[in-house]
């Protein structure tokens, strides 16, 4: 595959940034300063990173506001208003992709009743089932599965071995990383009589006189509905709803190994980090951030704008706008105060022991 190069000026225009020096220099890749080649763009968004520019061969760099690019020995520089945000446009421009050919591979299995929009690519050993509809410009990677009557909007991008179940509806510009699974059956089971789990939940501890029983499966009649501009990470899973659909709102980003249970409703512009687990029937508002390994108990709601720190365990409803941490999750400032108090406990206990010894020391005359 031939490498595409861009001039410094072209890159600066794409980033809506200022360009300085020899803006005709051609750039093929982005690189860290220390290992940069002569035709690389060194990424040095702070003085700390810039210290390594002299160790590499870069002639041009992406720098921070106020940087003296000439003092760094560069021939050209790109200085955006907000370097971190500029990385979005830069990486999109320089991304070489996965090398998928723009074609329908002969080994792909596509049902005659499936509808493929203009310019759809289907990779080797992929399966597109009956009644499926795939929007124009979409890429279905190798070994992907698109289920019966599933619908994908325009410009979907599915990496290797992504599975989209029957009746799933997904909006435009969907991205799924390798192994993502959309539309597994919900984890729903019931017993003929009240189970120990139900009794313990009602009493908050006592299983009462319940007996052991077998679990009967509740089938998933709902589907999954996903909005526009949603991304799902590698090996993440989103379950069908039991009766109503499990839903994910527009522009929400879901990291690797995240699980969203049956009947959940996740709002717009949420960020769910690695290994987050959301139990069934949870409602998550808009602009919610759940850090890595956050666990959410079933049948609760999390309000708009909530931020939960990594490894928090959420057992009850969370009001909008709250920042929480810990297990059980509480206000972050409360959690930090408690943490500091726990760290002081050994010293406090030693002080108490010393006081007890002084107060209760036996009188030598007794």
GROMACS .gro file of C-alpha atoms in nm:
model
  366
    1UNK     CA    1   0.000   0.000   0.000
    2UNK     CA    2   0.144   0.335  -0.105
    3UNK     CA    3   0.196   0.577   0.182
    4UNK     CA    4   0.006   0.903   0.156
    5UNK     CA    5   0.194   1.218   0.256
    6UNK     CA    6   0.070   1.567   0.340
    7UNK     CA    7   0.239   1.903   0.353
    8UNK     CA    8   0.271   2.084   0.684
    9UNK     CA    9   0.031   2.344   0.548
   10UNK     CA   10  -0.228   2.079   0.454
   11UNK     CA   11  -0.210   1.925   0.801
   12UNK     CA   12  -0.239   2.265   0.970
   13UNK     CA   13  -0.546   2.346   0.760
   14UNK     CA   14  -0.709   2.014   0.857
   15UNK     CA   15  -0.637   2.092   1.224
   16UNK     CA   16  -0.746   2.456   1.196
   17UNK     CA   17  -0.405   2.537   1.341
   18UNK     CA   18  -0.127   2.785   1.268
   19UNK     CA   19   0.169   2.670   1.056
   20UNK     CA   20   0.519   2.822   1.066
   21UNK     CA   21   0.843   2.782   0.872
   22UNK     CA   22   0.878   2.559   0.566
   23UNK     CA   23   0.514   2.461   0.530
   24UNK     CA   24   0.585   2.268   0.208
   25UNK     CA   25   0.763   1.989   0.400
   26UNK     CA   26   0.594   1.652   0.341
   27UNK     CA   27   0.476   1.442   0.634
   28UNK     CA   28   0.388   1.071   0.622
   29UNK     CA   29   0.352   0.972   0.985
   30UNK     CA   30   0.320   1.101   1.340
   31UNK     CA   31   0.585   0.994   1.588
   32UNK     CA   32   0.717   1.054   1.936
   33UNK     CA   33   1.008   1.301   1.921
   34UNK     CA   34   1.286   1.062   2.023
   35UNK     CA   35   1.223   0.808   1.746
   36UNK     CA   36   1.099   1.048   1.475
   37UNK     CA   37   1.238   1.019   1.120
   38UNK     CA   38   1.303   1.313   0.890
   39UNK     CA   39   0.957   1.294   0.729
   40UNK     CA   40   0.769   1.236   1.055
   41UNK     CA   41   0.570   1.491   1.248
   42UNK     CA   42   0.701   1.486   1.605
   43UNK     CA   43   0.423   1.513   1.865
   44UNK     CA   44   0.554   1.740   2.140
   45UNK     CA   45   0.255   1.898   2.308
   46UNK     CA   46   0.449   2.018   2.614
   47UNK     CA   47   0.802   2.123   2.711
   48UNK     CA   48   0.860   1.780   2.864
   49UNK     CA   49   0.806   1.604   2.531
   50UNK     CA   50   0.998   1.872   2.339
   51UNK     CA   51   1.319   1.792   2.528
   52UNK     CA   52   1.353   1.475   2.317
   53UNK     CA   53   1.322   1.646   1.976
   54UNK     CA   54   1.698   1.678   1.944
   55UNK     CA   55   1.732   1.300   1.993
   56UNK     CA   56   1.530   1.231   1.678
   57UNK     CA   57   1.542   1.347   1.316
   58UNK     CA   58   1.211   1.534   1.293
   59UNK     CA   59   1.211   1.856   1.094
   60UNK     CA   60   0.854   1.948   1.190
   61UNK     CA   61   0.652   1.910   1.508
   62UNK     CA   62   0.308   1.962   1.660
   63UNK     CA   63   0.369   2.200   1.951
   64UNK     CA   64   0.187   2.383   2.228
   65UNK     CA   65   0.075   2.744   2.238
   66UNK     CA   66   0.370   2.978   2.293
   67UNK     CA   67   0.637   2.726   2.192
   68UNK     CA   68   0.958   2.866   2.036
   69UNK     CA   69   0.980   2.623   1.743
   70UNK     CA   70   1.298   2.778   1.601
   71UNK     CA   71   1.483   2.736   1.929
   72UNK     CA   72   1.400   2.364   1.908
   73UNK     CA   73   1.594   2.339   1.580
   74UNK     CA   74   1.288   2.269   1.364
   75UNK     CA   75   1.226   2.371   1.006
   76UNK     CA   76   0.848   2.390   1.052
   77UNK     CA   77   0.586   2.374   1.324
   78UNK     CA   78   0.212   2.332   1.367
   79UNK     CA   79   0.061   2.503   1.671
   80UNK     CA   80  -0.310   2.436   1.737
   81UNK     CA   81  -0.526   2.615   1.991
   82UNK     CA   82  -0.571   2.295   2.193
   83UNK     CA   83  -0.313   2.023   2.109
   84UNK     CA   84  -0.498   1.735   2.273
   85UNK     CA   85  -0.814   1.810   2.076
   86UNK     CA   86  -0.612   1.855   1.755
   87UNK     CA   87  -0.496   1.494   1.791
   88UNK     CA   88  -0.844   1.384   1.686
   89UNK     CA   89  -0.816   1.543   1.341
   90UNK     CA   90  -0.447   1.459   1.305
   91UNK     CA   91  -0.484   1.088   1.377
   92UNK     CA   92  -0.786   1.066   1.148
   93UNK     CA   93  -0.585   1.224   0.867
   94UNK     CA   94  -0.278   1.003   0.912
   95UNK     CA   95  -0.454   0.674   0.995
   96UNK     CA   96  -0.340   0.414   0.736
   97UNK     CA   97  -0.639   0.191   0.813
   98UNK     CA   98  -0.643  -0.190   0.827
   99UNK     CA   99  -0.572  -0.258   0.461
  100UNK     CA  100  -0.921  -0.382   0.376
  101UNK     CA  101  -0.981  -0.386   0.002
  102UNK     CA  102  -1.280  -0.190  -0.129
  103UNK     CA  103  -1.476  -0.491  -0.251
  104UNK     CA  104  -1.704  -0.776  -0.153
  105UNK     CA  105  -1.476  -1.071  -0.093
  106UNK     CA  106  -1.565  -1.394  -0.281
  107UNK     CA  107  -1.572  -1.590   0.046
  108UNK     CA  108  -1.832  -1.362   0.208
  109UNK     CA  109  -2.180  -1.512   0.247
  110UNK     CA  110  -2.453  -1.258   0.169
  111UNK     CA  111  -2.819  -1.359   0.169
  112UNK     CA  112  -2.999  -1.252  -0.151
  113UNK     CA  113  -3.258  -1.061   0.052
  114UNK     CA  114  -2.996  -0.845   0.228
  115UNK     CA  115  -2.966  -0.483   0.113
  116UNK     CA  116  -2.623  -0.329   0.077
  117UNK     CA  117  -2.586   0.043   0.010
  118UNK     CA  118  -2.346   0.194  -0.238
  119UNK     CA  119  -1.978   0.136  -0.172
  120UNK     CA  120  -2.020  -0.125   0.102
  121UNK     CA  121  -1.717  -0.346   0.162
  122UNK     CA  122  -1.763  -0.699   0.298
  123UNK     CA  123  -1.446  -0.882   0.402
  124UNK     CA  124  -1.339  -1.247   0.388
  125UNK     CA  125  -1.565  -1.503   0.557
  126UNK     CA  126  -1.816  -1.242   0.672
  127UNK     CA  127  -2.185  -1.335   0.688
  128UNK     CA  128  -2.475  -1.101   0.612
  129UNK     CA  129  -2.807  -1.263   0.699
  130UNK     CA  130  -3.153  -1.244   0.543
  131UNK     CA  131  -3.323  -0.906   0.557
  132UNK     CA  132  -3.016  -0.723   0.686
  133UNK     CA  133  -2.964  -0.366   0.564
  134UNK     CA  134  -2.623  -0.199   0.556
  135UNK     CA  135  -2.589   0.171   0.482
  136UNK     CA  136  -2.372   0.321   0.210
  137UNK     CA  137  -1.998   0.342   0.260
  138UNK     CA  138  -1.988   0.084   0.538
  139UNK     CA  139  -1.699  -0.157   0.600
  140UNK     CA  140  -1.779  -0.506   0.728
  141UNK     CA  141  -1.447  -0.661   0.827
  142UNK     CA  142  -1.329  -1.022   0.801
  143UNK     CA  143  -1.534  -1.286   0.985
  144UNK     CA  144  -1.806  -1.044   1.093
  145UNK     CA  145  -2.165  -1.160   1.139
  146UNK     CA  146  -2.471  -0.945   1.064
  147UNK     CA  147  -2.792  -1.105   1.188
  148UNK     CA  148  -3.139  -1.146   1.046
  149UNK     CA  149  -3.316  -0.813   0.985
  150UNK     CA  150  -3.033  -0.616   1.148
  151UNK     CA  151  -2.989  -0.258   1.029
  152UNK     CA  152  -2.667  -0.057   1.014
  153UNK     CA  153  -2.660   0.308   0.909
  154UNK     CA  154  -2.419   0.473   0.670
  155UNK     CA  155  -2.040   0.454   0.710
  156UNK     CA  156  -2.038   0.181   0.972
  157UNK     CA  157  -1.690   0.044   1.038
  158UNK     CA  158  -1.671  -0.306   1.181
  159UNK     CA  159  -1.331  -0.453   1.257
  160UNK     CA  160  -1.260  -0.826   1.258
  161UNK     CA  161  -1.506  -1.075   1.408
  162UNK     CA  162  -1.773  -0.828   1.517
  163UNK     CA  163  -2.115  -0.985   1.577
  164UNK     CA  164  -2.443  -0.796   1.527
  165UNK     CA  165  -2.746  -0.999   1.634
  166UNK     CA  166  -3.087  -1.028   1.470
  167UNK     CA  167  -3.316  -0.721   1.480
  168UNK     CA  168  -3.043  -0.486   1.609
  169UNK     CA  169  -3.074  -0.128   1.480
  170UNK     CA  170  -2.764   0.093   1.464
  171UNK     CA  171  -2.731   0.451   1.343
  172UNK     CA  172  -2.475   0.618   1.118
  173UNK     CA  173  -2.096   0.614   1.158
  174UNK     CA  174  -2.090   0.325   1.402
  175UNK     CA  175  -1.745   0.187   1.493
  176UNK     CA  176  -1.690  -0.154   1.652
  177UNK     CA  177  -1.351  -0.295   1.750
  178UNK     CA  178  -1.252  -0.664   1.710
  179UNK     CA  179  -1.478  -0.911   1.885
  180UNK     CA  180  -1.752  -0.668   1.988
  181UNK     CA  181  -2.085  -0.847   2.044
  182UNK     CA  182  -2.410  -0.658   2.002
  183UNK     CA  183  -2.729  -0.849   2.073
  184UNK     CA  184  -2.660  -1.142   2.301
  185UNK     CA  185  -2.957  -1.269   2.502
  186UNK     CA  186  -3.012  -1.105   2.839
  187UNK     CA  187  -2.916  -1.288   3.158
  188UNK     CA  188  -3.273  -1.343   3.275
  189UNK     CA  189  -3.395  -1.646   3.472
  190UNK     CA  190  -3.681  -1.724   3.709
  191UNK     CA  191  -3.783  -1.993   3.959
  192UNK     CA  192  -4.130  -2.145   4.013
  193UNK     CA  193  -4.143  -2.010   4.370
  194UNK     CA  194  -3.969  -1.726   4.553
  195UNK     CA  195  -3.593  -1.780   4.529
  196UNK     CA  196  -3.330  -1.720   4.793
  197UNK     CA  197  -3.203  -1.428   4.585
  198UNK     CA  198  -3.547  -1.262   4.585
  199UNK     CA  199  -3.588  -1.315   4.959
  200UNK     CA  200  -3.241  -1.179   5.034
  201UNK     CA  201  -3.310  -0.875   4.821
  202UNK     CA  202  -3.640  -0.807   5.000
  203UNK     CA  203  -3.493  -0.853   5.348
  204UNK     CA  204  -3.144  -0.724   5.269
  205UNK     CA  205  -2.987  -1.043   5.398
  206UNK     CA  206  -3.217  -1.323   5.519
  207UNK     CA  207  -3.307  -1.594   5.265
  208UNK     CA  208  -3.598  -1.696   5.492
  209UNK     CA  209  -3.730  -2.049   5.435
  210UNK     CA  210  -3.674  -2.062   5.059
  211UNK     CA  211  -3.553  -2.386   4.903
  212UNK     CA  212  -3.311  -2.462   4.620
  213UNK     CA  213  -3.476  -2.456   4.277
  214UNK     CA  214  -3.381  -2.481   3.911
  215UNK     CA  215  -3.363  -2.166   3.700
  216UNK     CA  216  -3.592  -2.131   3.398
  217UNK     CA  217  -3.477  -1.917   3.106
  218UNK     CA  218  -3.659  -1.596   3.010
  219UNK     CA  219  -3.611  -1.535   2.640
  220UNK     CA  220  -3.514  -1.193   2.501
  221UNK     CA  221  -3.793  -1.054   2.282
  222UNK     CA  222  -3.650  -0.702   2.273
  223UNK     CA  223  -3.355  -0.598   2.059
  224UNK     CA  224  -3.076  -0.340   2.080
  225UNK     CA  225  -3.106   0.014   1.943
  226UNK     CA  226  -2.791   0.225   1.907
  227UNK     CA  227  -2.776   0.590   1.796
  228UNK     CA  228  -2.539   0.777   1.566
  229UNK     CA  229  -2.161   0.812   1.610
  230UNK     CA  230  -2.136   0.540   1.874
  231UNK     CA  231  -1.815   0.341   1.925
  232UNK     CA  232  -1.788  -0.001   2.091
  233UNK     CA  233  -1.454  -0.147   2.205
  234UNK     CA  234  -1.301  -0.490   2.162
  235UNK     CA  235  -1.492  -0.777   2.326
  236UNK     CA  236  -1.755  -0.544   2.468
  237UNK     CA  237  -2.107  -0.688   2.494
  238UNK     CA  238  -2.453  -0.532   2.480
  239UNK     CA  239  -2.749  -0.759   2.560
  240UNK     CA  240  -3.094  -0.765   2.406
  241UNK     CA  241  -3.381  -0.629   2.612
  242UNK     CA  242  -3.634  -0.871   2.756
  243UNK     CA  243  -3.943  -0.696   2.615
  244UNK     CA  244  -3.826  -0.343   2.532
  245UNK     CA  245  -3.498  -0.268   2.354
  246UNK     CA  246  -3.169  -0.206   2.527
  247UNK     CA  247  -3.069   0.145   2.409
  248UNK     CA  248  -2.745   0.341   2.367
  249UNK     CA  249  -2.766   0.711   2.280
  250UNK     CA  250  -2.584   0.920   2.022
  251UNK     CA  251  -2.207   0.975   2.044
  252UNK     CA  252  -2.156   0.743   2.341
  253UNK     CA  253  -1.816   0.572   2.354
  254UNK     CA  254  -1.781   0.224   2.503
  255UNK     CA  255  -1.439   0.082   2.588
  256UNK     CA  256  -1.304  -0.274   2.571
  257UNK     CA  257  -1.466  -0.545   2.784
  258UNK     CA  258  -1.762  -0.332   2.888
  259UNK     CA  259  -2.090  -0.515   2.953
  260UNK     CA  260  -2.431  -0.349   2.924
  261UNK     CA  261  -2.710  -0.571   3.053
  262UNK     CA  262  -3.062  -0.626   2.925
  263UNK     CA  263  -3.314  -0.338   2.926
  264UNK     CA  264  -3.049  -0.074   3.004
  265UNK     CA  265  -3.090   0.277   2.863
  266UNK     CA  266  -2.764   0.469   2.821
  267UNK     CA  267  -2.788   0.836   2.723
  268UNK     CA  268  -2.600   1.057   2.479
  269UNK     CA  269  -2.230   1.148   2.500
  270UNK     CA  270  -2.145   0.898   2.771
  271UNK     CA  271  -1.799   0.748   2.827
  272UNK     CA  272  -1.789   0.392   2.963
  273UNK     CA  273  -1.430   0.286   3.033
  274UNK     CA  274  -1.274  -0.061   3.032
  275UNK     CA  275  -1.441  -0.342   3.228
  276UNK     CA  276  -1.743  -0.139   3.331
  277UNK     CA  277  -2.033  -0.369   3.412
  278UNK     CA  278  -2.391  -0.239   3.409
  279UNK     CA  279  -2.655  -0.480   3.536
  280UNK     CA  280  -3.002  -0.506   3.386
  281UNK     CA  281  -3.262  -0.228   3.365
  282UNK     CA  282  -3.027   0.057   3.462
  283UNK     CA  283  -3.097   0.407   3.327
  284UNK     CA  284  -2.789   0.616   3.260
  285UNK     CA  285  -2.831   0.985   3.179
  286UNK     CA  286  -2.644   1.201   2.928
  287UNK     CA  287  -2.275   1.294   2.958
  288UNK     CA  288  -2.206   1.028   3.222
  289UNK     CA  289  -1.848   0.903   3.269
  290UNK     CA  290  -1.790   0.565   3.435
  291UNK     CA  291  -1.421   0.495   3.502
  292UNK     CA  292  -1.257   0.156   3.456
  293UNK     CA  293  -1.408  -0.138   3.646
  294UNK     CA  294  -1.708   0.057   3.771
  295UNK     CA  295  -1.992  -0.178   3.863
  296UNK     CA  296  -2.356  -0.071   3.858
  297UNK     CA  297  -2.633  -0.259   4.039
  298UNK     CA  298  -2.954  -0.338   3.854
  299UNK     CA  299  -3.273  -0.130   3.838
  300UNK     CA  300  -3.123   0.204   3.944
  301UNK     CA  301  -3.067   0.534   3.765
  302UNK     CA  302  -2.757   0.750   3.721
  303UNK     CA  303  -2.832   1.116   3.653
  304UNK     CA  304  -2.693   1.344   3.383
  305UNK     CA  305  -2.330   1.449   3.414
  306UNK     CA  306  -2.231   1.197   3.682
  307UNK     CA  307  -1.862   1.104   3.697
  308UNK     CA  308  -1.770   0.778   3.875
  309UNK     CA  309  -1.402   0.717   3.955
  310UNK     CA  310  -1.235   0.387   3.865
  311UNK     CA  311  -1.347   0.071   4.050
  312UNK     CA  312  -1.646   0.245   4.209
  313UNK     CA  313  -1.941   0.023   4.294
  314UNK     CA  314  -2.278   0.192   4.253
  315UNK     CA  315  -2.559   0.030   4.453
  316UNK     CA  316  -2.819   0.307   4.459
  317UNK     CA  317  -2.951   0.598   4.252
  318UNK     CA  318  -2.706   0.882   4.181
  319UNK     CA  319  -2.834   1.242   4.143
  320UNK     CA  320  -2.736   1.444   3.838
  321UNK     CA  321  -2.400   1.620   3.839
  322UNK     CA  322  -2.245   1.423   4.124
  323UNK     CA  323  -1.882   1.304   4.126
  324UNK     CA  324  -1.850   0.975   4.313
  325UNK     CA  325  -1.588   0.721   4.416
  326UNK     CA  326  -1.546   0.404   4.617
  327UNK     CA  327  -1.739   0.096   4.725
  328UNK     CA  328  -2.010   0.171   4.804
  329UNK     CA  329  -1.979   0.482   4.590
  330UNK     CA  330  -2.027   0.811   4.773
  331UNK     CA  331  -1.942   1.174   4.697
  332UNK     CA  332  -1.576   1.187   4.603
  333UNK     CA  333  -1.493   1.440   4.875
  334UNK     CA  334  -1.665   1.217   5.136
  335UNK     CA  335  -1.481   0.911   5.009
  336UNK     CA  336  -1.143   1.087   5.021
  337UNK     CA  337  -1.212   1.213   5.374
  338UNK     CA  338  -1.297   0.858   5.482
  339UNK     CA  339  -0.987   0.721   5.311
  340UNK     CA  340  -0.764   0.969   5.490
  341UNK     CA  341  -0.932   0.880   5.820
  342UNK     CA  342  -0.869   0.508   5.760
  343UNK     CA  343  -0.502   0.579   5.692
  344UNK     CA  344  -0.483   0.760   6.026
  345UNK     CA  345  -0.645   0.473   6.220
  346UNK     CA  346  -0.325   0.284   6.311
  347UNK     CA  347  -0.174   0.600   6.461
  348UNK     CA  348  -0.500   0.682   6.641
  349UNK     CA  349  -0.516   0.329   6.785
  350UNK     CA  350  -0.157   0.355   6.908
  351UNK     CA  351  -0.242   0.686   7.074
  352UNK     CA  352  -0.551   0.535   7.238
  353UNK     CA  353  -0.348   0.239   7.362
  354UNK     CA  354  -0.092   0.476   7.512
  355UNK     CA  355  -0.365   0.679   7.682
  356UNK     CA  356  -0.525   0.364   7.821
  357UNK     CA  357  -0.191   0.253   7.959
  358UNK     CA  358  -0.136   0.590   8.124
  359UNK     CA  359  -0.488   0.618   8.269
  360UNK     CA  360  -0.532   0.262   8.387
  361UNK     CA  361  -0.174   0.195   8.503
  362UNK     CA  362  -0.198   0.000   8.831
  363UNK     CA  363  -0.090   0.186   9.141
  364UNK     CA  364   0.232   0.040   9.272
  365UNK     CA  365   0.088   0.043   9.634
  366UNK     CA  366  -0.221  -0.170   9.540
   0.00000   0.00000   0.00000
